[in-house]
Coordinates of C-alpha atoms in Angstrom, one line a residue:
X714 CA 104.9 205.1 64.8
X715 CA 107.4 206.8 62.4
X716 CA 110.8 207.6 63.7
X717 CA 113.2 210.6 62.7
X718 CA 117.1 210.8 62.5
X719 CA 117.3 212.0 65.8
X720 CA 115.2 209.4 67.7
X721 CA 117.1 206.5 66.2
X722 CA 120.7 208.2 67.0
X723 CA 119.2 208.9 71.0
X724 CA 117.8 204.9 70.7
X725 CA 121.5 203.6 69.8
X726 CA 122.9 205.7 72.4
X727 CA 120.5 204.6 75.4
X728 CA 121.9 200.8 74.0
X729 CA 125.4 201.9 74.0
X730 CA 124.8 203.4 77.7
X731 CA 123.6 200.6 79.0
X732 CA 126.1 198.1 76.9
X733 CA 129.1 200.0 78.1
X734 CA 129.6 198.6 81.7
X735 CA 129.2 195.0 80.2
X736 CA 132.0 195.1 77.8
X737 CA 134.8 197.0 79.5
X738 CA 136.2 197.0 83.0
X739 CA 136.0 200.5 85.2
X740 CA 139.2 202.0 85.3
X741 CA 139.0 202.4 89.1
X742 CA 137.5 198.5 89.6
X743 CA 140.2 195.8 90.4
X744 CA 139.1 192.7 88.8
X745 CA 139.9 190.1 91.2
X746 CA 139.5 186.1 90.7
X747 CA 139.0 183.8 93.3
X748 CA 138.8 179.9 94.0
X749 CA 135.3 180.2 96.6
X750 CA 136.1 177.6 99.1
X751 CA 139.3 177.6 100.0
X752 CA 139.2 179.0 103.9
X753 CA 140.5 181.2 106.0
X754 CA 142.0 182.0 102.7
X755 CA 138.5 183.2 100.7
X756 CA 135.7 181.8 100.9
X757 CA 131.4 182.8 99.9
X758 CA 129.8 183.2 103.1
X759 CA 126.0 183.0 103.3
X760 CA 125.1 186.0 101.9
X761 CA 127.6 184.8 98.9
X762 CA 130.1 187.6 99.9
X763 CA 133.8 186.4 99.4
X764 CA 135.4 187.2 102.9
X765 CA 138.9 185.7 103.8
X766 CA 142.8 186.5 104.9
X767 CA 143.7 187.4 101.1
X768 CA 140.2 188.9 100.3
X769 CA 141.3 191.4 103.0
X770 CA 144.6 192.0 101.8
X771 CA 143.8 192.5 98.4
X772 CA 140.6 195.0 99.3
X773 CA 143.0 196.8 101.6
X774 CA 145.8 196.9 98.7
X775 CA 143.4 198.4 95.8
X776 CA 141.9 200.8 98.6
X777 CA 145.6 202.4 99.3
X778 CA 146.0 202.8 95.4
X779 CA 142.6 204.3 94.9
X780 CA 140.5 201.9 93.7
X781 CA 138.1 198.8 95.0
X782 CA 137.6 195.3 93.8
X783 CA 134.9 193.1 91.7
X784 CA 135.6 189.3 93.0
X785 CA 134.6 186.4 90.7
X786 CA 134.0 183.1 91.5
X787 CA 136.6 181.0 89.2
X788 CA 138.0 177.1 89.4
X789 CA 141.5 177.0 90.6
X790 CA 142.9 175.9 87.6
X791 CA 141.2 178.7 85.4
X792 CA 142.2 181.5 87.6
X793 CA 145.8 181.1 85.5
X794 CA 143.8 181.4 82.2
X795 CA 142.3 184.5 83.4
X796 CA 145.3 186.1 84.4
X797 CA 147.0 185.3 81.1
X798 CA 143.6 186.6 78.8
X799 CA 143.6 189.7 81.0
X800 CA 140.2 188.8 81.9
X801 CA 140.9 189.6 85.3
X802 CA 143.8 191.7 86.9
X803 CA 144.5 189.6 90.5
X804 CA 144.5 186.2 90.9
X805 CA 144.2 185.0 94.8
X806 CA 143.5 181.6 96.1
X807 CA 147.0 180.9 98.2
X808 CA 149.0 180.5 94.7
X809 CA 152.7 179.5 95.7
X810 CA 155.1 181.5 93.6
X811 CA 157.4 179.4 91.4
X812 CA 160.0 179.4 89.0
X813 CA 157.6 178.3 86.3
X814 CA 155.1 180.1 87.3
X815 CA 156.8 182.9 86.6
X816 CA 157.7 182.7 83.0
X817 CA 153.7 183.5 82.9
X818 CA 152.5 185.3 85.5
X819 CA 153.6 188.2 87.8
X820 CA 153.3 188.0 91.6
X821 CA 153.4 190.8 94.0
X822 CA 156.3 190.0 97.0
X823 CA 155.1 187.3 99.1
X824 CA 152.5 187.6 102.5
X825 CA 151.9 184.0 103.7
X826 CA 155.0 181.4 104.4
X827 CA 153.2 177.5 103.5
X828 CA 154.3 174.0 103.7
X829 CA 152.7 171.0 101.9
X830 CA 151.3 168.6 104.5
X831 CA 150.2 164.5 104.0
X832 CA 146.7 164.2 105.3
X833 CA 144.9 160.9 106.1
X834 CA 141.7 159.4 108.4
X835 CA 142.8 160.0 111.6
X836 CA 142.6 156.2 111.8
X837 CA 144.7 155.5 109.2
X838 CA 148.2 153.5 109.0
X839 CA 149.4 155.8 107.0
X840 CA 151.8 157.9 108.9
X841 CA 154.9 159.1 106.6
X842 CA 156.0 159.5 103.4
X843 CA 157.1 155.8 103.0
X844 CA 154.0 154.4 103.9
X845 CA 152.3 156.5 100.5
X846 CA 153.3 152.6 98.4
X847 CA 151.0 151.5 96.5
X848 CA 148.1 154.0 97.7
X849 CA 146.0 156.3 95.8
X850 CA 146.9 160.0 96.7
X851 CA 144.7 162.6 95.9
X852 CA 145.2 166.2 94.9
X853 CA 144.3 169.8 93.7
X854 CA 144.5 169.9 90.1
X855 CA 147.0 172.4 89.1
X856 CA 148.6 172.9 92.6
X857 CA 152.2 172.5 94.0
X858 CA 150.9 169.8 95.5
X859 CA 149.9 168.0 92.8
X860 CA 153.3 168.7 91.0
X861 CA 155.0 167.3 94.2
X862 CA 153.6 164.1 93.9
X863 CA 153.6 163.2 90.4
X864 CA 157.2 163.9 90.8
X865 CA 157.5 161.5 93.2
X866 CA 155.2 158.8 92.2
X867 CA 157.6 156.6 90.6
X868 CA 159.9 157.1 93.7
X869 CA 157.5 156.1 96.2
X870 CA 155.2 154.2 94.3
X871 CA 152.5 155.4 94.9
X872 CA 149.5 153.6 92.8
X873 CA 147.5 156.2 91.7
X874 CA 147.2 159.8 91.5
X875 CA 143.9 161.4 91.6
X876 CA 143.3 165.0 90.7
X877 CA 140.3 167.2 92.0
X878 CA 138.9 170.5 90.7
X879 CA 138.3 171.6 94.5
X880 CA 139.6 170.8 97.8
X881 CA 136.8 170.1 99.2
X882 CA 136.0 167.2 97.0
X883 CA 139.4 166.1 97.9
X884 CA 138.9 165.9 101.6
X885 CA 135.2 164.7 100.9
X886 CA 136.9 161.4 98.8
X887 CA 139.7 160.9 102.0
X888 CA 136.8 160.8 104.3
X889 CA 135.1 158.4 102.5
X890 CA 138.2 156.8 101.9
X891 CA 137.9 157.0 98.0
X892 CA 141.6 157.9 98.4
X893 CA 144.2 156.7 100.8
X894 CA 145.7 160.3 101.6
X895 CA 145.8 163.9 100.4
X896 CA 148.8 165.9 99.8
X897 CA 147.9 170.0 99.9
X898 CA 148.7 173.0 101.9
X899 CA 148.7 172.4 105.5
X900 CA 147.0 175.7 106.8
X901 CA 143.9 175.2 104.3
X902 CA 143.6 171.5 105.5
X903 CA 143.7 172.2 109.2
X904 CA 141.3 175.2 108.9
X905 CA 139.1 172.3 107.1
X906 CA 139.8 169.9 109.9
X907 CA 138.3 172.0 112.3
X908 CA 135.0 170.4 111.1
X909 CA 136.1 167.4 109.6
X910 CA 136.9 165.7 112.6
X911 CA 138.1 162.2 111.0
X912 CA 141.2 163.9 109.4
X913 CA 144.7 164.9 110.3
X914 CA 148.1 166.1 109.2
X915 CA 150.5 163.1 109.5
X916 CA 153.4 164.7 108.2
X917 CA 154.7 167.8 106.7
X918 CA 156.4 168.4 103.9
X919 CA 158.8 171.3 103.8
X920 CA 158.6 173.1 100.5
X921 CA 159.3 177.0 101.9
X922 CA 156.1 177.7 99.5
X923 CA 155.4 181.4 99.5
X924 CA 151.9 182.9 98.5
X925 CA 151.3 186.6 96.6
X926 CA 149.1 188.0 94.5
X927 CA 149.5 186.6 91.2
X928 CA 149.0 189.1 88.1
X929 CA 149.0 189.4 84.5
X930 CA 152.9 189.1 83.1
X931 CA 154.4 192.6 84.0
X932 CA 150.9 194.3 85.1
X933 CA 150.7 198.3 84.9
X934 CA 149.7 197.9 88.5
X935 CA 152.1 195.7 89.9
X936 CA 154.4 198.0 91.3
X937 CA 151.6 199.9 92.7
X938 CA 150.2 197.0 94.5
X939 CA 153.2 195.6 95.6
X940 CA 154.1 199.1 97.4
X941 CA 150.7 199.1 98.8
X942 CA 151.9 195.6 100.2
X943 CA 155.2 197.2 101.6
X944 CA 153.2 199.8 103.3
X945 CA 150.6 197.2 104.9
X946 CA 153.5 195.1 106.7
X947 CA 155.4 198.5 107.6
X948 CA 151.9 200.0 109.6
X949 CA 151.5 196.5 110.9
X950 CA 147.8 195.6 108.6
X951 CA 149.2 193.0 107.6
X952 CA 150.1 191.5 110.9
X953 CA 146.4 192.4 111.8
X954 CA 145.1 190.8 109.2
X955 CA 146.7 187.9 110.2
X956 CA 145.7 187.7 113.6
X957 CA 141.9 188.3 112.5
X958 CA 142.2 184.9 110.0
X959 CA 144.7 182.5 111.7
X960 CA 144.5 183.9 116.2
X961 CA 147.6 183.8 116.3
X962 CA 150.5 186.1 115.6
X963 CA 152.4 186.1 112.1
X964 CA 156.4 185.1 113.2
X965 CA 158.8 187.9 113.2
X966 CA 161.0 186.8 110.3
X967 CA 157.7 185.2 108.6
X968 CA 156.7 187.5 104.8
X969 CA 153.7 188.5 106.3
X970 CA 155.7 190.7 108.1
X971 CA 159.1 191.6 106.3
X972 CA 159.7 193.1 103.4
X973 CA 160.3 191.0 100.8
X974 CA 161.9 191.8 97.2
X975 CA 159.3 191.4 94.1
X976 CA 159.8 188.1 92.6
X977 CA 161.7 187.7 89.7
X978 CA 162.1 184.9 86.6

């Protein structure tokens, strides 16, 4: 078979075609990236579909600014690689904003108010802070949580510090008791312990942690989002969305509800 000019300029076109949508990112698709079991914040359900409180805000925010979301499945720790490569444009996975954090990163204003919580068996001595000595806590690798106790391991003494690349493998270990106690966000643990009947929150650890959607450094669409943010709490989707995830109503005075200036450095 002998092939002209032309056929060979069509041939590397038809490649091209079908290359394009492999190499670059739609101008009207949000890349989003998302740590997959971390409920009622996101999570895959069966059918491998992330749903969750934040996978609702952020569909709702790129809807109001004209555009929809791709999700993809990424470890917690490498969602703040991704942000910072620009291989995706959103971060969400209940990511506390911080001081350091913001040297980096961007964050939208803030929708969820957290503390840190210390989980054991439910059968466990372990009751406060003081009774950490000489245990092994365990934590999310990368998390505030994790920061919070290695700065106080010395302090408290605790023995050992283990880190996990998911928190379900964390609560996994404290069931089995590969670890005395867990230290992590309290609504993602008691969401957990629903099912996981042999754990429990012993104490809480007030931290005034506030989650966003975390961004590239100084995003092109971080103003937008954020706006489409303002609107959702002013129209009251926000508190909805709320409602839907956690039955109960976000508190008056609470971020999911008030306006709340964008975070600065």
């Amino acid at each position: 078979m002998s092939f002209t000019r032309r056929n060979l300029l069509l041939m590397a076109a038809a490649i091209g075609i079908a290359a394009g949508p492999a190499t670059a990112h739609a101008a009207d698709v949000l890349n989003v990236g998302a740590y997959p079991t971390n409920p009622p914040f996101e999570y895959k359900n069966e059918s491998g579909t992330f749903e969750g409180f934040e996978v609702d805000i952020v569909n709702e925010a790129a809807k109001r600014i004209g555009m929809t979301t791709d999700i993809a499945d990424l470890g917690f720790q490498a969602l703040f690689a991704a942000t910072t490569s620009k291989r995706i444009d959103v971060a969400i996975s209940s990511i506390t904003i911080t001081q350091e954090r913001l040297k980096s990163q961007s964050f939208t204003q803030p929708y969820y108010d957290s503390d840190m919580g210390i989980a054991t068996k439910t059968d466990s001595a372990i009751n406060t802070e003081a009774d950490l000595k000489g245990k092994v806590v365990g934590v999310l690798s990368g998390s505030t949580g994790e920061t919070w106790v290695k700065d106080h391991q010395q302090a408290d003494g605790f023995s050992d510090v283990k880190g996990y690349d998911t928190q379900q493998n964390l609560l996994l270990d404290l069931s089995a008791g590969r670890v005395d106690a867990a230290v992590s966000d309290i609504p993602g643990m008691q969401y957990s312990f629903k099912k996981m009947k042999d754990l429990v929150v012993k104490q809480r650890i007030k931290t005034g942690e506030q989650y966003g959607l975390m961004m590239t450094k100084d995003h092109p669409l971080l103003g937008k989002l954020n706006d489409a943010i303002t609107a959702m709490k002013k129209d009251g989707t926000l508190a909805a969305i709320h409602k839907k995830w956690f039955d109960s109503d976000a508190p008056a005075d609470s971020s999911t509800v008030k306006e709340m200036p964008l975070p600065k450095a």
